[in-house]
Tab-separated table of C-alpha atoms and ligand atoms in Angstrom:
chain	number	residue	atom	x	y	z
P	1	MET	CA	-22.219	-3.263	2.176
P	2	MET	CA	-23.117	-1.921	-1.191
P	3	LYS	CA	-23.404	-3.336	-4.634
P	4	LEU	CA	-22.601	-1.439	-7.799
P	5	LYS	CA	-24.421	-2.335	-10.982
P	6	ILE	CA	-23.165	-0.464	-13.991
P	7	ASP	CA	-25.330	-0.445	-17.085
P	8	SER	CA	-26.053	1.651	-20.131
P	9	ALA	CA	-29.668	2.313	-19.146
P	10	ALA	CA	-31.779	2.208	-15.978
P	11	SER	CA	-33.508	-1.108	-15.269
P	12	GLY	CA	-36.605	0.496	-13.812
P	13	LYS	CA	-36.163	-1.459	-10.583
P	14	ALA	CA	-34.879	1.481	-8.572
P	15	SER	CA	-37.292	3.076	-6.153
P	16	LEU	CA	-35.215	6.235	-5.942
P	17	GLU	CA	-33.370	8.339	-8.474
P	18	VAL	CA	-30.513	10.522	-7.353
P	19	LEU	CA	-29.765	14.029	-8.454
P	20	PHE	CA	-26.439	15.397	-7.295
P	21	PHE	CA	-25.968	19.084	-7.594
P	22	VAL	CA	-23.198	21.542	-7.185
P	23	LYS	CA	-24.621	24.923	-6.333
P	24	LYS	CA	-27.711	25.607	-8.391
P	25	SER	CA	-26.838	23.651	-11.449
P	26	VAL	CA	-28.100	20.106	-11.392
P	27	GLN	CA	-25.140	17.928	-12.238
P	28	PHE	CA	-25.084	14.855	-14.384
P	29	SER	CA	-28.708	13.984	-13.979
P	30	PRO	CA	-31.538	13.313	-16.418
P	31	VAL	CA	-32.885	16.655	-17.570
P	32	LEU	CA	-36.043	17.700	-15.831
P	33	SER	CA	-38.546	19.344	-18.083
P	34	GLY	CA	-40.751	22.432	-17.651
P	35	LYS	CA	-42.789	22.368	-14.472
P	36	ALA	CA	-40.620	19.670	-12.922
P	37	SER	CA	-37.502	21.729	-13.323
P	38	ALA	CA	-39.166	24.688	-11.578
P	39	GLU	CA	-40.094	22.404	-8.670
P	40	ALA	CA	-36.526	21.124	-8.579
P	41	GLU	CA	-35.229	24.702	-8.394
P	42	LYS	CA	-37.212	25.210	-5.195
P	43	VAL	CA	-35.747	22.093	-3.604
P	44	LEU	CA	-32.277	23.168	-4.563
P	45	GLU	CA	-32.785	26.623	-2.986
P	46	LYS	CA	-33.845	24.918	0.209
P	47	ILE	CA	-30.967	22.464	0.517
P	48	GLU	CA	-28.449	24.994	-0.620
P	49	SER	CA	-29.300	27.293	2.253
P	50	GLU	CA	-28.035	24.657	4.681
P	51	ILE	CA	-24.273	24.611	4.848
P	52	TYR	CA	-22.953	21.078	4.421
P	53	GLY	CA	-26.387	20.523	2.855
P	54	ASP	CA	-28.237	17.359	3.027
P	55	LEU	CA	-30.651	15.134	1.311
P	56	GLU	CA	-34.182	15.817	0.255
P	57	VAL	CA	-36.541	13.253	-1.208
P	58	VAL	CA	-39.183	14.745	-3.460
P	59	GLU	CA	-41.833	13.310	-5.758
P	60	ILE	CA	-41.945	15.088	-9.074
P	61	GLU	CA	-44.050	13.772	-11.952
P	62	ASN	CA	-44.347	10.353	-10.304
P	63	ARG	CA	-40.615	10.012	-10.031
P	64	LYS	CA	-39.161	9.749	-6.574
P	65	LEU	CA	-36.066	11.885	-6.673
P	66	ILE	CA	-33.417	12.384	-4.058
P	67	PHE	CA	-31.431	15.576	-4.186
P	68	VAL	CA	-27.969	15.398	-2.692
P	69	ASN	CA	-26.014	18.540	-2.027
P	70	ALA	CA	-22.538	18.258	-3.456
P	71	ALA	CA	-21.758	21.953	-3.233
P	72	LYS	CA	-18.274	23.155	-2.391
P	73	GLU	CA	-18.441	24.319	1.187
P	74	ARG	CA	-16.247	24.652	4.219
P	75	GLY	CA	-12.924	24.157	2.558
P	76	LEU	CA	-13.641	20.838	0.875
P	77	SER	CA	-12.757	20.552	-2.793
P	78	SER	CA	-15.699	19.814	-5.043
P	79	LEU	CA	-14.486	16.230	-5.550
P	80	ASP	CA	-14.316	15.763	-1.792
P	81	HIS	CA	-17.753	17.230	-1.366
P	82	LEU	CA	-19.023	14.773	-3.932
P	83	ARG	CA	-17.480	11.909	-1.939
P	84	THR	CA	-19.133	13.186	1.220
P	85	ALA	CA	-22.459	13.543	-0.553
P	86	ALA	CA	-22.262	9.987	-1.898
P	87	TYR	CA	-21.360	8.743	1.590
P	88	ARG	CA	-24.396	10.498	3.103
P	89	LEU	CA	-26.591	9.090	0.359
P	90	ALA	CA	-25.414	5.526	1.035
P	91	LYS	CA	-25.964	5.939	4.774
P	92	TYR	CA	-29.439	7.360	4.141
P	93	THR	CA	-30.556	4.589	1.826
P	94	ARG	CA	-29.233	1.846	4.076
P	95	LYS	CA	-30.892	3.280	7.159
P	96	ARG	CA	-34.225	3.292	5.336
P	97	HIS	CA	-33.686	-0.125	3.791
P	98	ILE	CA	-34.040	1.178	0.271
P	99	GLU	CA	-33.014	-1.743	-1.904
P	100	CYS	CA	-32.196	-0.152	-5.208
P	101	VAL	CA	-31.166	3.371	-6.088
P	102	ASN	CA	-30.436	4.757	-9.517
P	103	LEU	CA	-27.621	7.198	-10.152
P	104	PHE	CA	-27.371	8.827	-13.528
P	105	LEU	CA	-23.656	9.545	-13.913
P	106	ALA	CA	-23.230	9.457	-17.679
P	107	ASP	CA	-22.474	13.186	-17.797
P	108	ALA	CA	-19.945	13.119	-14.979
P	109	SER	CA	-16.188	13.340	-15.462
P	110	ALA	CA	-14.071	10.249	-14.693
P	111	GLU	CA	-12.777	11.963	-11.533
P	112	GLN	CA	-16.321	12.703	-10.383
P	113	VAL	CA	-17.414	9.125	-10.990
P	114	LYS	CA	-14.436	7.911	-9.004
P	115	SER	CA	-15.338	10.229	-6.150
P	116	VAL	CA	-18.920	8.992	-6.059
P	117	PHE	CA	-17.770	5.351	-5.984
P	118	HIS	CA	-15.295	6.125	-3.202
P	119	GLY	CA	-17.961	7.919	-1.169
P	120	LEU	CA	-20.428	5.034	-1.509
P	121	ALA	CA	-17.736	2.543	-0.498
P	122	TYR	CA	-16.684	4.522	2.573
P	123	ALA	CA	-20.225	4.143	3.903
P	124	GLY	CA	-19.747	0.375	3.916
P	125	TYR	CA	-16.979	0.490	6.526
P	126	SER	CA	-17.580	-0.435	10.136
P	127	PHE	CA	-15.340	-1.926	12.781
P	128	ASP	CA	-17.664	-4.138	14.795
P	129	ARG	CA	-15.454	-7.194	15.221
P	130	TYR	CA	-15.484	-6.662	18.986
P	131	LYS	CA	-19.230	-6.034	19.349
P	132	SER	CA	-21.237	-8.879	20.839
P	133	LYS	CA	-24.128	-7.961	18.546
P	134	PRO	CA	-22.842	-6.661	15.226
P	135	LYS	CA	-25.261	-4.517	13.224
P	136	LYS	CA	-27.343	-6.424	10.685
P	137	ALA	CA	-25.928	-6.128	7.223
P	138	PHE	CA	-28.155	-4.544	4.608
P	139	ALA	CA	-26.903	-4.229	1.076
P	140	VAL	CA	-28.147	-1.416	-1.117
P	141	THR	CA	-27.777	-1.812	-4.859
P	142	PHE	CA	-26.577	1.323	-6.581
P	143	GLU	CA	-27.559	1.122	-10.180
P	144	ILE	CA	-25.280	3.356	-12.204
P	145	THR	CA	-26.533	4.619	-15.536
P	146	ALA	CA	-23.474	5.060	-17.727
P	147	MET	CA	-25.014	5.175	-21.242
P	148	GLU	CA	-22.172	4.490	-23.699
P	149	ARG	CA	-19.479	4.640	-20.980
P	150	VAL	CA	-20.111	1.230	-19.346
P	151	LYS	CA	-16.606	-0.091	-19.997
P	152	GLU	CA	-14.929	3.033	-18.651
P	153	PHE	CA	-17.117	3.039	-15.520
P	154	LYS	CA	-16.434	-0.635	-14.836
P	155	LYS	CA	-12.696	0.040	-14.978
P	156	ILE	CA	-13.076	2.916	-12.510
P	157	ALA	CA	-15.198	0.729	-10.211
P	158	ALA	CA	-12.565	-2.027	-10.219
P	159	GLU	CA	-9.843	0.488	-9.362
P	160	VAL	CA	-11.880	1.963	-6.539
P	161	GLU	CA	-12.582	-1.521	-5.204
P	162	THR	CA	-8.859	-2.315	-5.026
P	163	GLU	CA	-8.054	1.011	-3.379
P	164	GLN	CA	-10.926	0.690	-0.917
P	165	ALA	CA	-9.958	-2.856	0.049
P	166	SER	CA	-6.501	-1.526	0.927
P	167	ILE	CA	-7.928	1.425	2.855
P	168	THR	CA	-10.135	-1.003	4.778
P	169	LEU	CA	-7.110	-3.177	5.539
P	170	ALA	CA	-5.227	-0.163	6.925
P	171	LYS	CA	-8.205	0.955	9.012
P	172	ASP	CA	-8.815	-2.527	10.426
P	173	LEU	CA	-5.164	-2.868	11.447
P	174	ILE	CA	-5.134	0.590	13.038
P	175	ASN	CA	-8.417	0.123	14.904
P	176	THR	CA	-7.325	-3.242	16.345
P	177	PRO	CA	-6.301	-2.945	20.016
P	178	GLY	CA	-2.587	-2.921	20.816
P	179	SER	CA	-2.532	-6.235	22.658
P	180	ASP	CA	-4.214	-8.000	19.744
P	181	LEU	CA	-1.796	-6.730	17.125
P	182	PRO	CA	1.774	-6.639	18.477
P	183	PRO	CA	4.783	-6.328	16.126
P	184	ALA	CA	4.753	-10.071	15.352
P	185	GLY	CA	1.042	-9.808	14.455
P	186	MET	CA	1.670	-6.946	12.059
P	187	ALA	CA	4.495	-8.981	10.493
P	188	LEU	CA	2.036	-11.852	9.969
P	189	GLU	CA	-0.400	-9.477	8.274
P	190	ALA	CA	2.422	-8.307	6.013
P	191	GLY	CA	3.084	-11.956	5.187
P	192	LYS	CA	-0.525	-12.355	4.038
P	193	VAL	CA	-0.231	-9.311	1.770
P	194	ALA	CA	3.054	-10.596	0.352
P	195	LYS	CA	1.379	-13.881	-0.519
P	196	GLU	CA	-1.714	-12.249	-2.000
P	197	CYS	CA	0.335	-9.874	-4.174
P	198	ASN	CA	3.344	-12.018	-4.924
P	199	LEU	CA	5.818	-9.745	-3.147
P	200	LYS	CA	9.191	-10.737	-1.792
P	201	ILE	CA	9.216	-10.336	1.976
P	202	LYS	CA	11.907	-10.328	4.651
P	203	ILE	CA	11.073	-10.359	8.367
P	204	ARG	CA	13.749	-9.735	10.971
P	205	ASP	CA	13.066	-10.681	14.596
P	206	ARG	CA	14.764	-9.253	17.704
P	207	LYS	CA	17.774	-11.548	17.449
P	208	ALA	CA	18.408	-10.638	13.814
P	209	LEU	CA	17.949	-6.948	14.601
P	210	GLU	CA	20.514	-7.139	17.420
P	211	LYS	CA	22.955	-9.024	15.254
P	212	GLU	CA	22.705	-6.570	12.365
P	213	GLY	CA	22.783	-3.427	14.484
P	214	PHE	CA	19.222	-2.182	14.013
P	215	ASN	CA	19.459	-0.685	17.468
P	216	GLY	CA	16.640	1.843	17.239
P	217	LEU	CA	14.095	-0.981	17.187
P	218	VAL	CA	16.023	-3.001	19.755
P	219	THR	CA	16.237	-0.020	22.142
P	220	VAL	CA	12.566	0.973	21.902
P	221	GLY	CA	11.376	-2.640	22.035
P	222	LYS	CA	13.354	-3.567	25.165
P	223	GLY	CA	10.578	-2.707	27.619
P	224	SER	CA	8.013	-5.085	26.168
P	225	LYS	CA	7.582	-8.832	25.986
P	226	ASN	CA	6.202	-8.226	22.486
P	227	GLU	CA	9.469	-8.061	20.607
P	228	PRO	CA	10.211	-5.755	17.662
P	229	ARG	CA	10.219	-6.703	13.980
P	230	LEU	CA	11.492	-5.125	10.788
P	231	VAL	CA	9.550	-6.094	7.683
P	232	THR	CA	10.660	-5.369	4.118
P	233	LEU	CA	8.444	-5.963	1.084
P	234	GLU	CA	9.598	-5.704	-2.504
P	235	TYR	CA	7.387	-4.944	-5.483
P	236	ARG	CA	9.233	-5.449	-8.759
P	237	PRO	CA	6.870	-5.026	-11.726
P	238	ALA	CA	7.722	-6.619	-15.044
P	239	LYS	CA	7.436	-3.236	-16.727
P	240	ALA	CA	8.888	-0.490	-14.560
P	241	VAL	CA	9.921	3.054	-15.448
P	242	LYS	CA	13.695	3.320	-15.454
P	243	GLY	CA	15.645	5.284	-12.882
P	244	ILE	CA	12.915	5.386	-10.246
P	245	HIS	CA	12.776	3.265	-7.125
P	246	LEU	CA	10.444	4.402	-4.360
P	247	GLY	CA	11.054	3.455	-0.746
P	248	ILE	CA	8.166	3.784	1.721
P	249	VAL	CA	8.860	3.559	5.439
P	250	GLY	CA	6.108	3.358	8.059
P	251	LYS	CA	6.243	3.965	11.802
P	252	GLY	CA	4.732	0.913	13.455
P	253	ILE	CA	4.541	1.470	17.198
P	254	THR	CA	1.801	-1.044	17.949
P	255	PHE	CA	1.182	0.789	21.220
P	256	ASP	CA	2.838	3.882	22.636
P	257	THR	CA	2.680	4.213	26.414
P	258	GLY	CA	5.505	6.754	26.244
P	259	GLY	CA	7.819	4.292	28.014
P	260	LEU	CA	9.362	5.503	31.271
P	261	CYS	CA	8.505	9.065	30.190
P	262	LEU	CA	4.948	7.838	30.603
P	263	LYS	CA	2.088	9.517	28.731
P	264	PRO	CA	-0.791	11.051	30.690
P	265	GLN	CA	-3.805	8.753	31.049
P	266	ASN	CA	-6.248	10.930	29.120
P	267	GLY	CA	-6.510	9.717	25.567
P	268	MET	CA	-3.680	7.207	25.878
P	269	SER	CA	-5.906	4.529	24.345
P	270	GLU	CA	-5.708	6.436	21.055
P	271	MET	CA	-2.117	5.256	20.886
P	272	ILE	CA	-3.416	2.029	19.327
P	273	SER	CA	-3.091	4.185	16.189
P	274	ASP	CA	0.647	4.753	16.557
P	275	MET	CA	1.249	2.146	13.856
P	276	SER	CA	-0.829	4.034	11.264
P	277	GLY	CA	2.250	4.827	9.178
P	278	SER	CA	3.135	1.171	8.807
P	279	ALA	CA	-0.497	0.205	8.132
P	280	ALA	CA	-0.719	2.798	5.336
P	281	THR	CA	2.614	1.620	3.925
P	282	LEU	CA	1.444	-1.993	3.810
P	283	ALA	CA	-1.953	-1.058	2.383
P	284	ALA	CA	-0.370	1.127	-0.280
P	285	ILE	CA	2.111	-1.453	-1.582
P	286	ARG	CA	-0.769	-3.939	-1.744
P	287	ALA	CA	-2.834	-1.648	-3.967
P	288	ILE	CA	0.194	-0.568	-6.032
P	289	ALA	CA	0.970	-4.226	-6.759
P	290	LEU	CA	-2.629	-5.229	-7.529
P	291	LEU	CA	-3.043	-2.211	-9.810
P	292	LYS	CA	0.230	-3.253	-11.483
P	293	LEU	CA	1.623	0.285	-11.407
P	294	PRO	CA	4.926	0.461	-13.309
P	295	VAL	CA	7.236	1.626	-10.494
P	296	GLN	CA	9.663	-0.331	-8.329
P	297	VAL	CA	8.618	-0.013	-4.698
P	298	THR	CA	10.241	-1.212	-1.484
P	299	ALA	CA	8.137	-0.928	1.668
P	300	VAL	CA	9.595	-1.075	5.156
P	301	LEU	CA	7.587	-1.517	8.349
P	302	ALA	CA	9.440	-0.626	11.563
P	303	LEU	CA	7.504	-2.413	14.314
P	304	ALA	CA	7.871	-2.190	18.095
P	305	GLU	CA	5.829	-1.689	21.244
P	306	ASN	CA	6.844	1.236	23.454
P	307	ALA	CA	6.132	-0.135	26.915
P	308	ILE	CA	7.307	0.010	30.484
P	309	GLY	CA	9.152	-3.021	31.796
P	310	ALA	CA	12.158	-4.102	33.787
P	311	GLY	CA	14.305	-3.940	30.651
P	312	ALA	CA	12.952	-0.657	29.321
P	313	VAL	CA	15.352	1.916	27.898
P	314	LEU	CA	16.331	4.553	30.480
P	315	PRO	CA	16.376	8.273	29.758
P	316	GLY	CA	20.029	9.133	29.165
P	317	ASP	CA	20.847	5.788	27.556
P	318	ILE	CA	22.920	5.997	24.387
P	319	PHE	CA	22.766	3.614	21.421
P	320	LYS	CA	24.480	3.372	18.046
P	321	ALA	CA	22.110	3.592	15.085
P	322	LYS	CA	22.446	1.515	11.914
P	323	ASN	CA	24.252	4.318	10.042
P	324	GLY	CA	26.855	4.624	12.813
P	325	LYS	CA	25.538	7.762	14.523
P	326	THR	CA	25.094	7.630	18.301
P	327	VAL	CA	21.842	8.804	19.879
P	328	MET	CA	21.066	9.746	23.486
P	329	VAL	CA	17.496	8.905	24.438
P	330	ASP	CA	16.489	12.075	26.262
P	331	ASN	CA	12.794	11.270	26.146
P	332	THR	CA	11.490	7.715	25.774
P	333	ASP	CA	8.210	9.055	24.356
P	334	ALA	CA	10.041	10.346	21.276
P	335	GLU	CA	10.405	6.706	20.181
P	336	GLY	CA	9.042	6.961	16.633
P	337	ARG	CA	12.123	8.705	15.288
P	338	LEU	CA	14.335	6.060	16.938
P	339	ILE	CA	12.738	3.131	15.140
P	340	LEU	CA	12.615	5.150	11.913
P	341	THR	CA	16.438	5.350	11.930
P	342	ASP	CA	16.308	1.622	11.167
P	343	GLY	CA	13.473	1.892	8.666
P	344	LEU	CA	15.271	4.625	6.734
P	345	ALA	CA	18.592	2.714	6.819
P	346	GLU	CA	16.888	-0.424	5.542
P	347	ALA	CA	15.177	1.432	2.663
P	348	ALA	CA	18.432	3.237	1.807
P	349	SER	CA	20.232	-0.109	1.534
P	350	TYR	CA	17.965	-0.919	-1.449
P	351	LYS	CA	19.375	2.138	-3.279
P	352	VAL	CA	16.010	3.864	-3.533
P	353	THR	CA	15.875	7.124	-5.497
P	354	HIS	CA	12.795	8.483	-3.703
P	355	LEU	CA	11.883	7.918	-0.076
P	356	ILE	CA	8.663	8.661	1.783
P	357	ASP	CA	8.178	8.035	5.469
P	358	LEU	CA	4.830	8.135	7.238
P	359	ALA	CA	4.659	8.496	10.991
P	360	THR	CA	2.283	9.538	13.749
P	361	LEU	CA	5.308	11.402	15.016
P	362	THR	CA	4.516	14.482	17.071
P	363	GLY	CA	1.833	16.031	19.237
P	364	ALA	CA	3.211	19.340	17.948
P	365	MET	CA	1.864	18.534	14.480
P	366	VAL	CA	-1.555	17.717	15.943
P	367	ARG	CA	-1.626	21.143	17.568
P	368	ALA	CA	-0.355	22.901	14.442
P	369	LEU	CA	-2.626	21.448	11.754
P	370	GLY	CA	-5.297	19.345	13.488
P	371	TYR	CA	-7.094	16.424	11.889
P	372	ALA	CA	-7.818	17.821	8.429
P	373	VAL	CA	-4.343	18.638	7.102
P	374	THR	CA	-1.177	16.535	7.064
P	375	GLY	CA	2.055	18.430	7.579
P	376	PHE	CA	4.966	17.157	5.523
P	377	PHE	CA	8.621	17.975	4.911
P	378	SER	CA	10.824	17.437	1.887
P	379	ASN	CA	14.409	17.969	0.765
P	380	ASP	CA	13.240	18.203	-2.866
P	381	GLU	CA	10.789	20.802	-4.179
P	382	LYS	CA	9.617	18.729	-7.156
P	383	LEU	CA	8.761	15.850	-4.864
P	384	ALA	CA	6.986	18.257	-2.485
P	385	GLU	CA	4.859	19.504	-5.356
P	386	ALA	CA	4.041	15.938	-6.378
P	387	VAL	CA	2.978	15.125	-2.794
P	388	ILE	CA	0.584	18.085	-2.695
P	389	GLU	CA	-0.872	17.287	-6.129
P	390	SER	CA	-1.249	13.567	-5.362
P	391	GLY	CA	-2.960	14.570	-2.124
P	392	LYS	CA	-5.390	16.811	-3.991
P	393	ALA	CA	-6.335	14.022	-6.383
P	394	SER	CA	-6.929	11.797	-3.325
P	395	CYS	CA	-8.898	14.359	-1.283
P	396	GLU	CA	-6.102	14.319	1.324
P	397	LYS	CA	-4.738	17.754	2.207
P	398	PHE	CA	-0.998	18.234	2.616
P	399	TRP	CA	0.837	21.320	3.845
P	400	GLN	CA	4.578	21.736	3.467
P	401	MET	CA	6.537	22.558	6.627
P	402	PRO	CA	10.105	23.903	6.633
P	403	LEU	CA	13.165	21.765	7.399
P	404	GLU	CA	14.498	24.756	9.302
P	405	GLU	CA	18.220	24.230	9.973
P	406	GLU	CA	18.268	26.971	12.618
P	407	TYR	CA	16.707	24.480	15.002
P	408	ALA	CA	19.217	21.712	14.267
P	409	ASP	CA	21.433	22.791	17.179
P	410	GLY	CA	18.642	21.771	19.518
P	411	LEU	CA	19.532	18.133	18.854
P	412	LYS	CA	23.096	18.531	20.156
P	413	THR	CA	24.145	16.778	23.376
P	414	PRO	CA	27.549	16.488	25.152
P	415	PHE	CA	28.051	12.700	25.248
P	416	ALA	CA	26.578	11.485	21.944
P	417	ASP	CA	26.265	12.646	18.310
P	418	MET	CA	22.688	13.742	18.923
P	419	LYS	CA	19.722	13.436	21.235
P	420	ASN	CA	16.199	12.471	20.296
P	421	ILE	CA	14.405	15.700	21.258
P	422	GLY	CA	15.042	19.321	20.366
P	423	ASN	CA	14.385	22.557	22.198
P	424	GLU	CA	11.576	24.095	20.170
P	425	ALA	CA	9.366	23.489	17.118
P	426	GLY	CA	8.593	19.852	17.950
P	427	ALA	CA	7.489	18.675	14.508
P	428	ILE	CA	10.419	20.397	12.769
P	429	SER	CA	12.957	19.061	15.304
P	430	ALA	CA	11.652	15.544	14.678
P	431	ALA	CA	12.010	16.001	10.903
P	432	LEU	CA	15.560	17.367	11.340
P	433	PHE	CA	16.390	14.303	13.427
P	434	LEU	CA	15.139	11.983	10.648
P	435	LYS	CA	17.085	13.924	8.016
P	436	GLU	CA	20.322	12.724	9.660
P	437	PHE	CA	19.399	9.183	8.573
P	438	VAL	CA	18.525	9.910	4.933
P	439	PRO	CA	21.333	9.640	2.351
P	440	GLU	CA	22.173	12.982	0.696
P	441	ASN	CA	21.267	11.998	-2.868
P	442	VAL	CA	17.838	10.560	-2.061
P	443	LYS	CA	14.690	12.614	-2.699
P	444	TRP	CA	12.924	12.349	0.628
P	445	SER	CA	9.642	13.419	2.154
P	446	HIS	CA	8.480	12.912	5.739
P	447	TRP	CA	4.722	12.890	6.425
P	448	ASP	CA	3.739	13.561	10.042
P	449	ILE	CA	0.268	12.023	10.191
P	450	ALA	CA	-0.163	12.293	13.995
P	451	GLY	CA	-3.234	14.511	13.621
P	452	THR	CA	-4.786	12.971	10.527
P	453	ALA	CA	-4.526	9.207	11.093
P	454	PHE	CA	-7.260	8.824	13.685
P	455	VAL	CA	-10.368	10.912	14.415
P	456	THR	CA	-12.416	10.893	17.611
P	457	LYS	CA	-15.616	12.106	15.955
P	458	GLU	CA	-17.289	11.497	12.604
P	459	TRP	CA	-15.586	13.555	9.913
P	460	LYS	CA	-16.386	13.657	6.215
P	461	TYR	CA	-16.795	9.956	5.339
P	462	THR	CA	-14.949	8.522	8.333
P	463	ALA	CA	-16.489	7.406	11.607
P	464	PHE	CA	-14.630	7.400	14.962
P	465	GLY	CA	-11.253	5.751	14.455
P	466	ALA	CA	-8.733	5.287	11.674
P	467	THR	CA	-9.033	7.454	8.566
P	468	GLY	CA	-6.703	5.476	6.297
P	469	ILE	CA	-4.731	8.667	5.621
P	470	GLY	CA	-1.835	8.313	3.224
P	471	VAL	CA	-2.945	5.190	1.374
P	472	GLN	CA	-4.534	6.990	-1.565
P	473	THR	CA	-1.915	9.725	-1.780
P	474	LEU	CA	0.824	7.084	-1.905
P	475	ILE	CA	-0.979	5.226	-4.699
P	476	GLU	CA	-1.501	8.490	-6.566
P	477	LEU	CA	2.148	9.469	-6.081
P	478	VAL	CA	3.241	6.167	-7.599
P	479	ARG	CA	0.887	6.782	-10.543
P	480	HIS	CA	2.597	10.159	-10.924
P	481	LEU	CA	6.116	8.683	-10.744
P	482	GLY	CA	5.051	6.038	-13.239
P	483	ASN	CA	4.013	8.756	-15.688
P	484	SER	CA	7.149	10.817	-15.313
P	485	HIS	CA	9.364	8.436	-17.313
P	486	GLY	CA	12.399	8.471	-15.109
P	487	LYS	CA	12.574	12.222	-14.557
E	1	LIG	N1	3.007	8.869	19.097
E	1	LIG	C1	3.362	10.109	19.633
E	1	LIG	C2	2.846	11.300	18.822
E	1	LIG	C3	1.337	11.451	18.756
E	1	LIG	C4	0.691	12.332	19.611
E	1	LIG	C5	0.599	10.766	17.833
E	1	LIG	C6	-0.676	12.487	19.537
E	1	LIG	C7	-0.780	10.914	17.742
E	1	LIG	C8	-1.411	11.781	18.605
E	1	LIG	C9	4.889	10.252	19.699
E	1	LIG	O1	5.578	9.066	19.890
E	1	LIG	C10	5.188	11.127	20.874
E	1	LIG	O2	4.838	10.767	21.941
E	1	LIG	N2	5.814	12.273	20.626
E	1	LIG	C11	6.140	13.199	21.649
E	1	LIG	C12	7.542	13.695	21.391
E	1	LIG	C13	8.075	14.587	22.486
E	1	LIG	C14	8.354	13.788	23.714
E	1	LIG	C15	9.323	15.251	21.969
E	1	LIG	C16	5.158	14.365	21.584
E	1	LIG	O3	4.893	14.830	20.476
E	1	LIG	O4	4.627	14.749	22.616
E	2	LIG	ZN1	5.788	8.505	21.935
E	3	LIG	ZN1	4.650	7.338	19.158
């Protein structure tokens, strides 16, 4: 928990004052005079010598100052380092039960202020719903000195609060165990968001899916008593830019055992996160609606549990996808792309102009780029550029991968139009498979978040568990589309 108090001047109640710095220059902090500034120099030298730097509390001229290293190190952008520094600061103050801390941010840019607020908020996240003794809450008040920029800072704080609430929603859903959040549970959560944000929602259950030929979901969901769902949410703002309609499709495998092509036992529990794409999709449309961004958005959650059961799909089985193509299930663990055939078909039926899908799709992507960089694909270079730029503004790194047609032959099979695994280049083969279900004229980008959705050690401002990847970049991308006036 943290409280933000934004004011033009310091109240004098704070027992600590914070000085952020980037390299040797003290950033947006009250100027230290003469002797004090020389003392500060020494502290800076000391912290700067430690990579990833830390905090140092020093008393100078009766002021208790805390220096926080926000230097650009180890590949993080300076905004991201600032977030991390703010996160460490919040953790530090809470651990020591410091009630009130003053941050002088009046000289900071709007982006820097936003980063600091995000970093402080990240420190407030914990997932202790299942602990018998949850940690005692302790709220630190961060007093922000804004001078004449109070109004501007309050607007930024409100925006960050909306974004963070959505990120928290995504993380909570992802961290919840598979048995406690089956497809029907996720659909209920989507219902709550629809109500909160006044969105139109449509939920299809197994019967409806069978009737309408959404056979990817039906096929994958057959092995579980927790039946599949397809959820569609519509955001239609009063003022929307013309000619743009964004579809977002999320993979929502609420647990992935691999099916009959069973996964190895080591690390299988991490597959509670195999619905991260759908969680990010839901979280993003929530924030987009609450921020009243001027772009039409349709969000689709493809939800199923990939389990073993008497009715489970057999390797070699063939089904007809919603767009008429037939698919042979060569590997039941490559289930994400099967349910996405339905998600993509559903989004396409809304005549979207732009389409993003997010999926924890391949182990190959985890091996290629790890936890810090999301690999993505696109059939449109302008959209690809916008994804990278929106990622940068959100401190989420994206790297474009090729939709290499030379590997497309790997999806051929004698008895059906295609099979669900290729021969080589696992992440690319998966993307090529998805491409078969995207209409030609739609600008599409596929984000393989398998490596970046869930971390097993503390990283930047995320503890063990869900990172919330994708939520901010999606919001930022919609801001970008909203500014591009239909182009
Ligand atoms: N959900 C997994 C991908 C995954 C792996 C996500 C590790 C997060 C961490 C996906 O359904 C899967 O099992 N993919 C297989 C595909 C293969 C059988 C072609 C894989 O990547 O091993
Ligand atoms: Zn799988
Ligand atoms: Zn999966």
